[in-house]
Amino acid sequence: RNWTTIKEYEEIRFDFFEGIARITINRPRYRNAFTPDTIKEMIDAMHYCREADNVGVVVITGEGDKAFCSGGDQNIKGHGGYIGKDGIPRLNVLDLQKLIRSLPKPVVAMVNGYAIGGGHVLHVVCDLSIASDNAIFGQTGPKVGSFDGGFGSSYLARIVGQKKAREIWFLCRQYSAQEALEMGLVNKVVPFDQLEDEVVDWCKTMMKRSPLALRMLKLAMNAELDGQAGLQELAGNATLLYYLTEEAQEGKRAFLEKREPDFQKFPKFP
Ligand code: 1HA
């Protein structure tokens, strides 16, 4: 498969193949643990994916066959957050999680190994997760002095149920790909050497579907869980659709033509 580089970064790879943009955390030496700079690059790539008309689906993965992502890089955990090149402690992975959730296109986690800690939360917030059979899942927070009580807890509980979510966080155990499949934490498990084929196949199927329909579905499912912020996103998309109607155009035209708008000529659906 001929993936072409979209943009060069230091801690991630960002490439493209037939409508699929792939973001690969490229720190295999540290089991693809992220630094604030890794996240900054991923956020930049996500903004590209949002704007690019030729991107239909985004895939997030990790380099190599050991890890998807092992969470925050413990070597640079300081007081108040992870400290990157600028010396400022940050928890900017939370911003990335929100971008994944609000991107109006499907985001697929291609889980190629350990998805642990903040790396586990990263796959949890993706729309779909496809895992290789060597993938291992788990949270470590209470073992290493951290916790993610945001999407990493509440959305996880929506996926696997309250009892299981509390087990995952309170005990910090590791779960096999098969166990993850059984608890509905991943959509499919395949042998490692078939992982990319399977993910590309799922992406291509989604890209045959109506992008607007997928967009509305994603935001509607988010809205049920995300309260006022979720409704804001869903409503924004309803506004987008309204702007595509003649009825909305009439309001603007009337204003510019300094006349009363005539909305009565448009059909009122039952
Ligand atoms: O909780 C949060 C947040 C909460 C709120 C808001 C923001 C948050 C942001 C982040 C996080 C977190 O991510 S907390 C959780 C941090 N991560 C972990 O606790 C996982 C640590 N790693 C492991 O448990 C294991 O390395 C592993 C299960 C992923 C893999 O085990 P394995 O295959 O036995 O490899 P291992 O020998 O442990 O690791 C290989 C090398 O990678 C080691 O370095 P070396 O001894 O060769 O020098 C290891 O230190 C390094 N490495 C692995 N994970 C990390 C890491 N180095 C830094 N940070 C890591 N996370």
XYZ file of C-alpha atoms and ligand atoms in Angstrom, residues 27-34 66-67 69-77 82 90-94 97 114-119 121 136 139-141 143-149 169 174, ligand 1:
107
model
C 8.207 6.675 19.842
C 8.590 2.859 19.863
C 11.595 3.156 22.202
C 9.128 4.185 24.945
C 6.244 1.934 23.891
C 4.854 4.994 22.065
C 4.412 7.002 25.271
C 3.439 10.565 24.436
C 4.670 -3.694 20.653
C 2.487 -0.745 21.522
C 0.400 3.904 23.107
C 1.548 3.533 26.719
C 0.181 6.901 27.874
C 2.102 9.885 29.165
C 5.905 9.639 29.098
C 6.774 9.041 32.755
C 10.310 10.369 32.225
C 8.951 13.888 31.852
C 6.067 13.855 34.305
C 3.964 16.442 31.471
C 0.644 20.221 30.318
C -2.214 17.702 30.164
C -2.893 18.540 26.529
C -3.956 14.988 25.660
C -7.348 16.100 27.024
C -9.488 13.652 23.142
C -0.293 -2.196 24.356
C -3.026 0.394 24.856
C -2.233 1.390 28.423
C -2.995 4.362 30.689
C -3.550 7.541 28.703
C -2.915 5.370 25.629
C -8.084 6.332 26.895
C -3.228 -5.588 25.595
C -5.486 1.558 32.898
C -2.597 2.158 35.312
C -3.470 5.496 36.926
C -0.713 2.395 40.268
C 1.444 5.226 38.919
C -0.138 8.281 40.532
C -2.711 9.438 38.033
C -6.322 9.106 36.931
C -8.504 10.245 34.050
C -11.980 10.902 35.401
C -9.569 1.464 37.031
C -4.244 -5.957 31.874
O -3.348 9.309 33.479
C -2.970 10.206 32.519
C -3.656 11.415 32.421
C -4.742 11.749 33.264
C -5.382 12.955 33.123
C -4.975 13.844 32.154
C -3.920 13.541 31.307
C -3.266 12.329 31.430
C -2.202 11.989 30.602
C -1.568 10.786 30.720
C -1.937 9.886 31.686
C -1.216 8.596 31.761
O -0.883 8.067 30.733
S -0.851 7.838 33.280
C -0.293 6.249 32.784
C 1.154 6.245 32.273
N 1.530 4.999 31.659
C 1.804 3.856 32.301
O 1.681 3.759 33.521
C 2.301 2.707 31.481
C 3.760 2.452 31.764
N 4.274 1.357 30.945
C 4.030 0.060 31.190
O 3.237 -0.285 32.062
C 4.758 -0.952 30.375
O 5.912 -0.319 29.829
C 3.938 -1.535 29.213
C 2.818 -2.409 29.814
C 3.304 -0.466 28.326
C 4.844 -2.376 28.319
O 5.500 -3.339 29.088
P 6.764 -4.132 28.462
O 6.439 -4.651 27.111
O 7.215 -5.113 29.515
O 7.909 -3.043 28.203
P 8.788 -2.225 29.244
O 10.094 -2.926 29.455
O 8.018 -1.882 30.480
O 8.998 -0.867 28.452
C 9.973 -0.737 27.420
C 10.637 0.603 27.594
O 9.665 1.600 27.372
C 11.140 0.789 29.019
O 12.306 1.573 28.974
P 13.756 0.929 29.302
O 13.624 0.125 30.552
O 14.053 0.068 28.106
O 14.679 2.086 29.412
C 10.045 1.585 29.643
O 10.495 2.389 30.720
C 9.595 2.458 28.487
N 8.228 2.912 28.692
C 7.105 2.191 28.600
N 6.027 2.941 28.891
C 6.492 4.163 29.192
C 7.898 4.149 29.071
N 8.646 5.217 29.305
C 7.995 6.348 29.676
N 6.674 6.435 29.819
C 5.874 5.378 29.596
N 4.534 5.489 29.714
